[in-house]
Coordinates of C-alpha atoms in Angstrom, one line a residue:
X1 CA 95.4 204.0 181.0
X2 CA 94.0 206.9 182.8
X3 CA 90.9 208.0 184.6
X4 CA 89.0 209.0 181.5
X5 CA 89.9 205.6 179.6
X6 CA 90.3 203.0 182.3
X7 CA 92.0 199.5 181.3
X8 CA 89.0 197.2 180.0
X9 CA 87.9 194.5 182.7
X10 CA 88.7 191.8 181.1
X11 CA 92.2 191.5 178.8
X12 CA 90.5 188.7 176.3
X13 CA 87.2 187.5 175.7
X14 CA 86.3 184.7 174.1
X15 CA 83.2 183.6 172.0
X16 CA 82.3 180.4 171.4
X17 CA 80.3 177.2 171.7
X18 CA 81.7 174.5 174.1
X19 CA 80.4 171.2 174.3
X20 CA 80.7 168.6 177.1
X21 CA 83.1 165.8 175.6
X22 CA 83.1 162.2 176.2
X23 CA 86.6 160.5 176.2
X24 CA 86.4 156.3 175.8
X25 CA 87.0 154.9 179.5
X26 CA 89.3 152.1 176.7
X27 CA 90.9 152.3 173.3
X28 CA 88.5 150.8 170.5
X29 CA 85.6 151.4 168.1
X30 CA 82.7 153.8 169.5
X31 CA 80.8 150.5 168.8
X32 CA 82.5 148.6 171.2
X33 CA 83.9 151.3 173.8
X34 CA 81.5 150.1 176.8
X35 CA 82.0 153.2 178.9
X36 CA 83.1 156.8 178.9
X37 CA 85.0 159.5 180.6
X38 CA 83.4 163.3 181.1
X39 CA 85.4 166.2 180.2
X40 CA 84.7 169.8 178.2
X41 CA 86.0 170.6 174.8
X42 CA 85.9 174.0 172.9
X43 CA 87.9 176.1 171.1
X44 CA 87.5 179.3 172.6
X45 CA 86.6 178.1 176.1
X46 CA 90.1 176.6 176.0
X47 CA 92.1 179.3 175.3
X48 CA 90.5 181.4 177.9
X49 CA 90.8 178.4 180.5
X50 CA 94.7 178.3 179.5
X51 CA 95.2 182.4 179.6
X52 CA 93.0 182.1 183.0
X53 CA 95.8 179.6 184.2
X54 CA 98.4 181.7 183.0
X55 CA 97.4 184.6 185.2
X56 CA 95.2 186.6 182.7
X57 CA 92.1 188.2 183.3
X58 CA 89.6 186.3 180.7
X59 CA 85.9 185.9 180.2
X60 CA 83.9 183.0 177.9
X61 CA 80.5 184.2 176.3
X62 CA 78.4 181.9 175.1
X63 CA 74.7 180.0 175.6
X64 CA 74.3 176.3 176.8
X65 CA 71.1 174.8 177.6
X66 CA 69.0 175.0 180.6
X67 CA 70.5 171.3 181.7
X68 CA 72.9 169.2 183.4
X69 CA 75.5 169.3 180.9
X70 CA 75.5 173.7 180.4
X71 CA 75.8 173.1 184.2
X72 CA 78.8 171.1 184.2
X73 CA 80.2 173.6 181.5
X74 CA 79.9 176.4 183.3
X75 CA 81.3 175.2 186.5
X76 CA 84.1 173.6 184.5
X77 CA 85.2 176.9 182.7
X78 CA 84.8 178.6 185.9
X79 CA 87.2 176.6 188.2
X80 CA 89.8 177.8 185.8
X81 CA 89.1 181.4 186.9
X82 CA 87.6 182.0 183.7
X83 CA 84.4 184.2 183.9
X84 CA 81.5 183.0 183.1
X85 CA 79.1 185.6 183.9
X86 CA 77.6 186.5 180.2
X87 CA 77.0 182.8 179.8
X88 CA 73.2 182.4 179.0
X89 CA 71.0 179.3 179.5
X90 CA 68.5 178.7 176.9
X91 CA 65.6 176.7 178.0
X92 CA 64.7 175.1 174.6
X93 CA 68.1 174.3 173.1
X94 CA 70.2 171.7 174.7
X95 CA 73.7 171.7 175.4
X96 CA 75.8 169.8 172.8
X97 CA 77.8 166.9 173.4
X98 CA 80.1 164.8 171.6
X99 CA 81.8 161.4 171.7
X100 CA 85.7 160.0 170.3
X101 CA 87.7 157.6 170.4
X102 CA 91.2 157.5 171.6
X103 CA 92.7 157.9 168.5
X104 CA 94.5 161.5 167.3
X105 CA 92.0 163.4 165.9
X106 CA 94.4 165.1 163.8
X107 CA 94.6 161.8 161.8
X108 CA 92.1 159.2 160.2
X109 CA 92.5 157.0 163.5
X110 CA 89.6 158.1 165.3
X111 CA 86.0 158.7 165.4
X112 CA 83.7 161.6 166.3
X113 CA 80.0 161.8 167.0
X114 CA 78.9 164.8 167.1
X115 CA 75.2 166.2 168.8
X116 CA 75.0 169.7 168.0
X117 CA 72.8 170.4 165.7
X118 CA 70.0 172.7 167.0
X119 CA 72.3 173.3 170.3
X120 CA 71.8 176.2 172.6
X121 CA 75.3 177.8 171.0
X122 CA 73.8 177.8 167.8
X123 CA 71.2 180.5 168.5
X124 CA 73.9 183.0 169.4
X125 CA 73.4 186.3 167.1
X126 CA 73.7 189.8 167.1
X127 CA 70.2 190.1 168.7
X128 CA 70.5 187.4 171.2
X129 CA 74.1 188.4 172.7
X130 CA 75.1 191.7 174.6
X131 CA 77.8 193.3 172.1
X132 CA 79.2 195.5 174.4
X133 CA 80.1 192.6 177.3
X134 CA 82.2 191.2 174.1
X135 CA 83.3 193.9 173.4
X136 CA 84.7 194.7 176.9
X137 CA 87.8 192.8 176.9
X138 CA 91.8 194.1 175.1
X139 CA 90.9 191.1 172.9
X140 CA 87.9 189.6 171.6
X141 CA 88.9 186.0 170.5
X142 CA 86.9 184.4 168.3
X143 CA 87.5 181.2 165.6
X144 CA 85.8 180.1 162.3
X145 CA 83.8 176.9 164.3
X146 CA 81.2 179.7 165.2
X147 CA 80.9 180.4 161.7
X148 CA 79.8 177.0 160.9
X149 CA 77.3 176.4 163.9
X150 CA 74.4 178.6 162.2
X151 CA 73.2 181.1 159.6
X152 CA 73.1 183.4 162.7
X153 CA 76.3 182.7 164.2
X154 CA 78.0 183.7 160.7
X155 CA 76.1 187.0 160.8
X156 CA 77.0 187.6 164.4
X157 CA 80.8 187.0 163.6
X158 CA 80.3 189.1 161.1
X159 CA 79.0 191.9 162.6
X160 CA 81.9 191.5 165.2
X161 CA 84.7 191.5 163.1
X162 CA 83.8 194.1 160.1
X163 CA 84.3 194.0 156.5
X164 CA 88.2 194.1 155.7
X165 CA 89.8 197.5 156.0
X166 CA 87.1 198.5 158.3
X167 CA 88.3 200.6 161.6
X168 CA 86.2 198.6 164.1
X169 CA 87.2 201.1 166.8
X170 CA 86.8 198.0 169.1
X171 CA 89.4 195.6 171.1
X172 CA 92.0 193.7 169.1
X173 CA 89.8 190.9 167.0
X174 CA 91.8 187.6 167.1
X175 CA 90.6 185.2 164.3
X176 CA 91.4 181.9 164.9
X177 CA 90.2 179.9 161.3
X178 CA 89.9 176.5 163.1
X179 CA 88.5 174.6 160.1
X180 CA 86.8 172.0 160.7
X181 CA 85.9 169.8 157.2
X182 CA 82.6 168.0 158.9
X183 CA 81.0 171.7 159.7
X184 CA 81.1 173.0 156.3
X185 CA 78.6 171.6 153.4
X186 CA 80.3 171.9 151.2
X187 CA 84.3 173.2 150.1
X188 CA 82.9 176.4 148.7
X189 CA 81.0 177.3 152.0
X190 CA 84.6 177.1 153.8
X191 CA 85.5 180.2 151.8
X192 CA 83.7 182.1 153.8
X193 CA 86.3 181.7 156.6
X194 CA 88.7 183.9 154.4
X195 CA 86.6 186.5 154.5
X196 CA 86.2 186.8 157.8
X197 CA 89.9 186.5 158.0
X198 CA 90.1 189.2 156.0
X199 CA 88.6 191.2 158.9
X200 CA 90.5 190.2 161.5
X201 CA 93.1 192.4 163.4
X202 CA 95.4 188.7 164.0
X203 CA 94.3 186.1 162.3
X204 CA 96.1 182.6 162.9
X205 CA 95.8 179.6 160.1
X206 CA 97.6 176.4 159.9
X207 CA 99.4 175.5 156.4
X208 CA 97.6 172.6 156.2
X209 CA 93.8 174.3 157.0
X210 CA 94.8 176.9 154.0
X211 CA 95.2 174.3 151.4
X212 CA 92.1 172.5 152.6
X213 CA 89.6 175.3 152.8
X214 CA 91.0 177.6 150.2
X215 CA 93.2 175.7 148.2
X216 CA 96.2 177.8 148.8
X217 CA 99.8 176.1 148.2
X218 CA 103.0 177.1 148.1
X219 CA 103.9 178.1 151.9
X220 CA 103.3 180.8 154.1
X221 CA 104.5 183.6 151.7
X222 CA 101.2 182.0 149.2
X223 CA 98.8 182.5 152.4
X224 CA 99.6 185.5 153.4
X225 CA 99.0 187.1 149.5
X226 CA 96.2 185.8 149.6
X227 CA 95.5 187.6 153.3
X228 CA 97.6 190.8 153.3
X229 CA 94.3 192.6 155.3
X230 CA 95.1 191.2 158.7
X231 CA 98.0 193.3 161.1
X232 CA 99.5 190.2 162.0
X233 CA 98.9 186.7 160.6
X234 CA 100.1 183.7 162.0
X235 CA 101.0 180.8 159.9
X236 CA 100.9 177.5 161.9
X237 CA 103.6 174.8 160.5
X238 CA 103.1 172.0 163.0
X239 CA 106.4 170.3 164.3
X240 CA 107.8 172.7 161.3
X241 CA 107.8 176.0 163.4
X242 CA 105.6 179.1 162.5
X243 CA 105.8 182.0 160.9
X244 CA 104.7 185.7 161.9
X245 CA 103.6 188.8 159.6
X246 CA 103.3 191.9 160.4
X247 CA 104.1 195.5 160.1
X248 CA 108.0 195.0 160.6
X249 CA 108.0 192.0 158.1
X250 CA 108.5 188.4 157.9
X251 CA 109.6 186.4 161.1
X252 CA 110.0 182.5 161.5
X253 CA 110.8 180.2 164.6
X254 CA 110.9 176.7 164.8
X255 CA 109.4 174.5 167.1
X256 CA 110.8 172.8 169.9
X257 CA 110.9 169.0 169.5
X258 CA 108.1 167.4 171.5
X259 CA 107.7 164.0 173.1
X260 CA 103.7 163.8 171.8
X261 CA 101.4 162.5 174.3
X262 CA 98.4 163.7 172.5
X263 CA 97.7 166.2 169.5
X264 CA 94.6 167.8 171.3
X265 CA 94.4 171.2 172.0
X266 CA 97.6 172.1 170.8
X267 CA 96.5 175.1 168.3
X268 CA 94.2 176.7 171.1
X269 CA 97.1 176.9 173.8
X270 CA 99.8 177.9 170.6
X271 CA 96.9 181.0 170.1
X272 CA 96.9 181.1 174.2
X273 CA 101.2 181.6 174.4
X274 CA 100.7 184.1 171.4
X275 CA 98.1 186.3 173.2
X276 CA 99.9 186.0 176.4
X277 CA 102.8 187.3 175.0
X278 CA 100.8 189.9 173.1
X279 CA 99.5 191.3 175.4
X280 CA 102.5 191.9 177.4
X281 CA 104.0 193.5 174.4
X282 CA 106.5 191.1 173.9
X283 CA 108.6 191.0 169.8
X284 CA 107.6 189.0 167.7
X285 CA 110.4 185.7 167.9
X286 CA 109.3 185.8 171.7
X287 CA 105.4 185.4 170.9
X288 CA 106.3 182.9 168.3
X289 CA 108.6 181.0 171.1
X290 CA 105.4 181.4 174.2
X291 CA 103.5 180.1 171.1
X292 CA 105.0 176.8 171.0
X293 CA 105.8 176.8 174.2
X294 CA 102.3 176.5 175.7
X295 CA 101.7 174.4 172.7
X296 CA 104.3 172.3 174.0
X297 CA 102.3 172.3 177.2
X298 CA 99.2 170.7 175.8
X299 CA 101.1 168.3 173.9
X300 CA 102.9 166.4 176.9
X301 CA 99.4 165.8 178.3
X302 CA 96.7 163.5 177.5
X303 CA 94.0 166.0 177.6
X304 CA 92.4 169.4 175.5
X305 CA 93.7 171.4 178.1
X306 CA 97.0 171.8 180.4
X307 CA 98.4 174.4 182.6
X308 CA 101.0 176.4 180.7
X309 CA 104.8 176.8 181.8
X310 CA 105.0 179.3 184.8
X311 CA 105.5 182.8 183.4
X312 CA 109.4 183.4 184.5
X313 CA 110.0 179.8 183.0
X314 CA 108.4 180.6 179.6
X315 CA 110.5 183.7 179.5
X316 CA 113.5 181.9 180.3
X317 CA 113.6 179.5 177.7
X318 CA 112.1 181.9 175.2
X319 CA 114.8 184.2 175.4
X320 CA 117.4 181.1 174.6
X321 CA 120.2 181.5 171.9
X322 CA 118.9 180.1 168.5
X323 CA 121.1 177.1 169.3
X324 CA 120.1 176.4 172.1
X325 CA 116.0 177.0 171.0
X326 CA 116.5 174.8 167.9
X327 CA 118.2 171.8 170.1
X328 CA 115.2 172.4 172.8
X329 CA 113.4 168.9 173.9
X330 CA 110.4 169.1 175.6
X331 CA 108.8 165.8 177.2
X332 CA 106.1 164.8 179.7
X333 CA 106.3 167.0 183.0
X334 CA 108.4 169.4 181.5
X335 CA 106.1 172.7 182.8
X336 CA 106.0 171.5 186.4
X337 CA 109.9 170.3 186.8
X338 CA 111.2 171.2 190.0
X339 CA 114.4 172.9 188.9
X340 CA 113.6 174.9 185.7
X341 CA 116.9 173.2 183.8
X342 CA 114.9 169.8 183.9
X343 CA 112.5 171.2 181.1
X344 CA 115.5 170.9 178.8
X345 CA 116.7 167.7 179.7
X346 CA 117.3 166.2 176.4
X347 CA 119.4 169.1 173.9
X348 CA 120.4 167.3 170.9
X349 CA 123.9 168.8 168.6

């Protein structure tokens, strides 16, 4: 950049409600859990925590109530070097909360409670947030939960993003879908997530979110006819890899194999590694591979949110022979090993 177009403050913002989370202190029914742990939980707020970590300059927007809990947000984003500067407090909205169990929330084994409705987050809109501070970033991150908060929240996104084929003249929009079944009214309201899609300059979807919002089978190849607007569109496969579109063509990698601690947060830190690598113009098998790798991260850890692999490590095992990627093992401790050749420990033939 020079003089007369500096570099943007921030390389990603991110736009989002986050809510503060409370984890059972003991497995069991929310009935009969008799205490709880505090933490935060948010899409967007956690992929700017995990970028933050990873050494990039990030900023979360969003509103929280004038309360305790939009304190302990705040503070919370912020000791992860996130800024948190365009966060507004709204004195008449509180800040939501929620409640689960200790059971994956990507299967039937758990419970969620949810207090949200007519939170702080929910009155964001074109009129109520500043535009240009979202717009000031190399990437405005945003996911399909905002959609679902409010009547207003769908019209800001939408304002944001564009009608498809639409030169925004803005920063890179990333579009995470991030559907979430309880938010929507109905399966037909769900649809509107493809639209926005549609918008997006990188949109990432998981297989499985396709089928369920839009009823879209038959693979990747299936979701991306029925997306072919977005640049690059990420296909999320689970344990099965993912697979990358974009101008060049069609590009797959597998995952590593995982020991699970928990499923949480995985998706936000694979849309972290992916931006990461993004924006340090990396090819496209490389921001698959940081993709899965900070994944990986978030997966050997109890919590939404872990530190991701140091960046020379990433790029290490990233830039592994396809043998040796596809026989890659990644278990508990893996991102802080002393001696980088720990973090493949276990390579199976």
């Amino acid at each position: 950049m020079d003089s007369a177009h500096p570099a943007p403050p921030f390389e990603v913002v991110a736009l989002g409600e986050s809510m503060v989370t409370f984890l059972p202190a003991v497995p069991g029914r929310l009935a009969d859990v008799p205490s709880f742990d505090r933490g935060i939980g948010g899409a967007e707020s956690n992929v700017a925590c995990v970028l933050a970590a990873g050494g990039h300059r990030t900023r979360w927007v969003s509103r929280v109530g004038a309360d305790g809990f939009g304190d302990h947000l705040v503070e919370a984003v912020g000791a992860y070097g996130v800024d948190v500067a365009a966060v507004r407090r709204d004195p008449a909205r509180p800040t939501g909360i929620y409640f689960r169990t200790a059971g994956d929330r990507a299967t039937d084994a758990h419970e969620v409670a949810y207090y949200r409705a007519g939170s702080a987050a929910s009155a964001m809109s074109a009129a109520t947030m500043d535009l240009d501070v979202l717009r000031a970033g190399r990437v405005l991150h945003l996911s399909g939960i905002t959609a679902a908060l409010s009547a207003d929240c769908l019209g800001l996104l939408r304002t944001l993003i564009g009608a498809p084929g639409t030169a925004h003249g803005g920063p890179l929009v990333s579009f995470d879908v991030n559907h979430r079944p309880g938010l929507w009214r109905t399966a037909d309201d769900a649809r509107v997530l493809l639209d926005l899609a549609r918008g997006a300059d990188l949109v990432f979807v998981g297989e499985d979110e396709a089928e369920e919002a839009w009823g879209v089978t038959g693979g990747p190849d299936a979701i991306r006819a029925a997306l072919p607007e977005p640049a690059v569109l990420v296909v999320k496969r689970g344990a099965d890899g993912a697979v990358l579109y974009d101008a060049q063509g069609r590009h797959a990698e597998p995952a590593p194999r995982v020991d699970v601690v928990a499923a949480v947060g995985a998706g936000d830190a694979f849309a972290a590694g992916f931006l990461s690598a993004t924006l340090r113009a990396l090819p496209a098998a490389a921001r698959l591979r940081h993709g899965h790798l900070w994944a990986a991260a978030a997966l050997t850890v109890p919590g939404d949110l872990a530190t991701p692999p140091s960046r020379a490590h990433a790029d290490r095992l990233a830039a592994l022979e396809t043998a040796a990627w596809e026989t890659l093992h990644l278990g508990p401790g893996w991102t802080t090993a002393a001696a980088p050749e720990a973090a493949e420990e276990v390579r199976t033939p």
